[in-house]
Amino acid sequence: DVTVKLLSNTATGESVEVLQSWGGKLERVALCKPPAGGECPGKSAVRDVIASRCEAGDPNCTAAALQGSSSLGALLIPFANRIFQGHYVFGGVEHRLTDDNSTASHGFLIQGRPMQEVSTLVTAEKAELVLGVLFDGSDQGYPYRVAVNVTYVLSAKSKLSVRVRARNDMSDGSPAPFMAGCHPYFVRSDAFSI
């Protein structure tokens, strides 16, 4: 099943679609570029700010239909790069992420790991979603317990923030390797700043 979480500002038409069932992937982000010092003039000023495989205005192109079709908008956790031949050394111990020496890419969330809804909050100032996942040490080559929460906030001031918090849950207090990244694929436009 596909679980899509929607953060929206009904007054401006701004929205963010998050694929909870596909590692917290940002599938669509539509924000307004208000005039300097002003408020968003309305839905006509809302534009996609990350790349999408959807044609503008296609009502059949939904986050659910696009699940897993690319790495656009993906969170790269607990490692955010390519691990050559799928092995690394941490704390003097060699770990293998792959059986065939192939390169391991971008962590485990990008592979479609579902996340749990931790909380939601909707006020006049913001819509907030917190998703969580526990890496429990059972992933091949990653025998570490790390709890991760990702907070998505769509503010009434036409801003989206994404915050990643990780906690080392190793019972013996030993260190755990962790890195976070993302593949937002921002749309280049003079209308928006990053």
CSV table of C-alpha atoms in Angstrom, one decimal:
chain,number,residue,atom,x,y,z
A,1,ASP,CA,0.0,0.0,0.0
A,2,VAL,CA,1.1,3.6,-0.7
A,3,THR,CA,0.8,6.1,2.1
A,4,VAL,CA,1.0,9.7,1.0
A,5,LYS,CA,1.0,12.5,3.6
A,6,LEU,CA,-0.2,15.9,2.4
A,7,LEU,CA,0.8,19.2,4.1
A,8,SER,CA,-1.2,22.0,2.7
A,9,ASN,CA,-2.0,25.7,3.0
A,10,THR,CA,-5.6,25.9,1.8
A,11,ALA,CA,-5.5,29.7,1.7
A,12,THR,CA,-2.6,29.9,-0.8
A,13,GLY,CA,-2.8,26.5,-2.5
A,14,GLU,CA,0.7,25.5,-1.4
A,15,SER,CA,1.3,21.8,-0.8
A,16,VAL,CA,3.9,19.2,0.0
A,17,GLU,CA,3.4,15.4,-0.7
A,18,VAL,CA,5.5,13.0,1.3
A,19,LEU,CA,5.6,9.3,0.6
A,20,GLN,CA,5.5,7.8,4.1
A,21,SER,CA,5.6,4.3,2.7
A,22,TRP,CA,8.7,5.1,0.6
A,23,GLY,CA,11.2,6.4,3.1
A,24,GLY,CA,9.8,9.9,3.6
A,25,LYS,CA,10.4,10.8,0.0
A,26,LEU,CA,9.3,14.4,-1.0
A,27,GLU,CA,7.3,13.7,-4.1
A,28,ARG,CA,5.8,17.1,-4.9
A,29,VAL,CA,6.5,20.6,-3.4
A,30,ALA,CA,4.5,23.5,-4.6
A,31,LEU,CA,5.2,26.9,-3.0
A,32,CYS,CA,4.3,30.5,-3.6
A,33,LYS,CA,6.8,33.3,-4.3
A,34,PRO,CA,5.2,36.3,-2.5
A,35,PRO,CA,6.1,39.8,-3.5
A,36,ALA,CA,8.8,41.4,-1.4
A,37,GLY,CA,7.4,41.9,2.1
A,38,GLY,CA,4.0,40.7,1.1
A,39,GLU,CA,1.7,37.8,1.3
A,40,CYS,CA,1.2,35.1,-1.3
A,41,PRO,CA,-1.3,36.6,-3.8
A,42,GLY,CA,-3.0,33.2,-4.3
A,43,LYS,CA,-3.0,29.9,-6.1
A,44,SER,CA,-1.9,31.5,-9.4
A,45,ALA,CA,1.5,32.3,-7.8
A,46,VAL,CA,2.2,28.7,-6.6
A,47,ARG,CA,4.9,26.8,-8.5
A,48,ASP,CA,6.6,23.4,-8.2
A,49,VAL,CA,10.0,23.9,-6.6
A,50,ILE,CA,11.4,20.4,-7.0
A,51,ALA,CA,11.5,18.4,-10.2
A,52,SER,CA,8.6,16.0,-10.9
A,53,ARG,CA,7.8,13.5,-13.5
A,54,CYS,CA,4.3,15.0,-13.7
A,55,GLU,CA,3.2,17.3,-16.5
A,56,ALA,CA,1.8,20.5,-15.0
A,57,GLY,CA,-1.9,20.1,-14.1
A,58,ASP,CA,-2.1,16.4,-14.8
A,59,PRO,CA,-4.7,15.2,-12.2
A,60,ASN,CA,-3.7,11.5,-12.8
A,61,CYS,CA,-0.1,12.1,-11.9
A,62,THR,CA,-0.1,11.5,-8.1
A,63,ALA,CA,2.6,10.7,-5.6
A,64,ALA,CA,1.1,7.3,-5.2
A,65,ALA,CA,1.4,6.6,-8.9
A,66,LEU,CA,5.1,7.7,-8.9
A,67,GLN,CA,6.2,5.7,-5.8
A,68,GLY,CA,9.7,4.6,-6.2
A,69,SER,CA,10.1,5.6,-9.8
A,70,SER,CA,13.3,7.5,-9.2
A,71,SER,CA,15.4,9.1,-6.5
A,72,LEU,CA,13.9,12.6,-7.0
A,73,GLY,CA,13.1,13.9,-3.5
A,74,ALA,CA,14.6,10.9,-1.7
A,75,LEU,CA,16.1,11.0,1.8
A,76,LEU,CA,19.6,9.3,1.8
A,77,ILE,CA,19.9,7.7,5.2
A,78,PRO,CA,21.9,6.2,7.1
A,79,PHE,CA,24.5,6.9,4.4
A,80,ALA,CA,24.3,9.5,1.7
A,81,ASN,CA,26.8,8.5,-0.9
A,82,ARG,CA,28.0,5.5,-2.8
A,83,ILE,CA,29.9,3.0,-0.9
A,84,PHE,CA,32.4,1.5,-3.3
A,85,GLN,CA,32.1,-2.3,-3.7
A,86,GLY,CA,29.6,-2.2,-0.8
A,87,HIS,CA,32.1,-2.4,2.0
A,88,TYR,CA,33.5,0.0,4.6
A,89,VAL,CA,35.5,-0.1,7.8
A,90,PHE,CA,34.2,1.4,11.0
A,91,GLY,CA,35.9,1.0,14.4
A,92,GLY,CA,38.4,-1.4,12.9
A,93,VAL,CA,35.7,-3.8,11.7
A,94,GLU,CA,34.9,-4.4,8.0
A,95,HIS,CA,31.2,-4.4,7.0
A,96,ARG,CA,29.7,-5.6,3.7
A,97,LEU,CA,26.5,-3.9,2.5
A,98,THR,CA,26.3,-6.1,-0.6
A,99,ASP,CA,27.0,-9.7,-1.3
A,100,ASP,CA,28.4,-9.2,-4.8
A,101,ASN,CA,30.8,-6.3,-4.2
A,102,SER,CA,28.5,-4.0,-6.1
A,103,THR,CA,28.4,-0.3,-5.0
A,104,ALA,CA,25.8,0.4,-2.3
A,105,SER,CA,24.0,3.7,-3.0
A,106,HIS,CA,22.3,6.2,-0.7
A,107,GLY,CA,21.2,4.2,2.3
A,108,PHE,CA,18.2,2.2,3.0
A,109,LEU,CA,15.3,4.6,2.9
A,110,ILE,CA,15.7,5.2,-0.9
A,111,GLN,CA,15.0,1.5,-1.3
A,112,GLY,CA,11.4,2.0,-0.2
A,113,ARG,CA,11.5,1.5,3.6
A,114,PRO,CA,8.3,2.6,5.2
A,115,MET,CA,8.4,5.2,8.0
A,116,GLN,CA,6.0,5.5,10.9
A,117,GLU,CA,4.0,8.6,11.6
A,118,VAL,CA,5.3,10.1,14.9
A,119,SER,CA,3.1,13.2,15.0
A,120,THR,CA,1.2,15.8,13.1
A,121,LEU,CA,0.4,19.4,14.0
A,122,VAL,CA,-1.7,21.9,12.1
A,123,THR,CA,-2.0,25.5,13.2
A,124,ALA,CA,-2.7,28.8,11.5
A,125,GLU,CA,1.1,29.2,11.2
A,126,LYS,CA,2.2,25.8,10.0
A,127,ALA,CA,1.5,22.2,9.0
A,128,GLU,CA,4.0,19.8,10.5
A,129,LEU,CA,4.6,16.1,10.0
A,130,VAL,CA,7.1,14.0,11.9
A,131,LEU,CA,8.0,10.5,10.5
A,132,GLY,CA,10.3,8.1,12.2
A,133,VAL,CA,12.3,4.9,11.5
A,134,LEU,CA,14.5,2.7,13.6
A,135,PHE,CA,17.5,1.0,12.1
A,136,ASP,CA,17.6,-1.9,14.4
A,137,GLY,CA,20.8,-3.5,13.4
A,138,SER,CA,19.2,-6.1,11.1
A,139,ASP,CA,20.3,-4.4,7.8
A,140,GLN,CA,23.1,-6.2,6.0
A,141,GLY,CA,26.4,-4.4,6.8
A,142,TYR,CA,24.8,-2.0,9.2
A,143,PRO,CA,24.6,-3.7,12.6
A,144,TYR,CA,23.8,-0.4,14.4
A,145,ARG,CA,20.7,0.8,16.3
A,146,VAL,CA,19.9,4.3,15.2
A,147,ALA,CA,16.5,6.0,15.6
A,148,VAL,CA,15.7,8.7,13.1
A,149,ASN,CA,13.0,11.3,13.0
A,150,VAL,CA,12.4,13.6,10.0
A,151,THR,CA,10.3,16.7,10.5
A,152,TYR,CA,8.6,18.4,7.6
A,153,VAL,CA,7.2,21.9,8.2
A,154,LEU,CA,5.2,23.9,5.7
A,155,SER,CA,4.9,27.4,7.1
A,156,ALA,CA,2.2,30.0,6.4
A,157,LYS,CA,5.1,32.1,5.2
A,158,SER,CA,5.6,30.0,2.0
A,159,LYS,CA,8.6,28.0,3.4
A,160,LEU,CA,9.3,24.3,3.7
A,161,SER,CA,11.8,23.0,6.1
A,162,VAL,CA,13.0,19.4,6.5
A,163,ARG,CA,14.9,18.5,9.6
A,164,VAL,CA,16.6,15.2,10.3
A,165,ARG,CA,17.4,14.1,13.9
A,166,ALA,CA,19.2,10.9,14.7
A,167,ARG,CA,19.9,9.2,18.0
A,168,ASN,CA,22.4,6.5,18.6
A,169,ASP,CA,20.5,3.7,20.4
A,170,MET,CA,23.4,1.2,20.7
A,171,SER,CA,22.8,-0.5,24.1
A,172,ASP,CA,26.5,-0.6,24.9
A,173,GLY,CA,27.1,3.1,24.1
A,174,SER,CA,29.4,2.3,21.2
A,175,PRO,CA,29.5,4.7,18.3
A,176,ALA,CA,27.4,4.2,15.2
A,177,PRO,CA,28.2,5.6,11.7
A,178,PHE,CA,25.5,7.9,10.3
A,179,MET,CA,25.1,10.4,7.5
A,180,ALA,CA,22.0,12.1,6.1
A,181,GLY,CA,21.5,13.7,2.7
A,182,CYS,CA,18.8,14.3,0.1
A,183,HIS,CA,18.0,14.4,-3.6
A,184,PRO,CA,15.7,17.4,-3.8
A,185,TYR,CA,16.3,18.2,-7.5
A,186,PHE,CA,15.3,21.8,-7.2
A,187,VAL,CA,13.7,23.5,-10.2
A,188,ARG,CA,15.9,26.3,-11.4
A,189,SER,CA,13.9,29.5,-11.5
A,190,ASP,CA,14.4,33.2,-10.8
A,191,ALA,CA,11.2,33.1,-8.8
A,192,PHE,CA,12.6,31.1,-5.9
A,193,SER,CA,15.7,31.2,-3.7
A,194,ILE,CA,17.2,28.4,-1.7
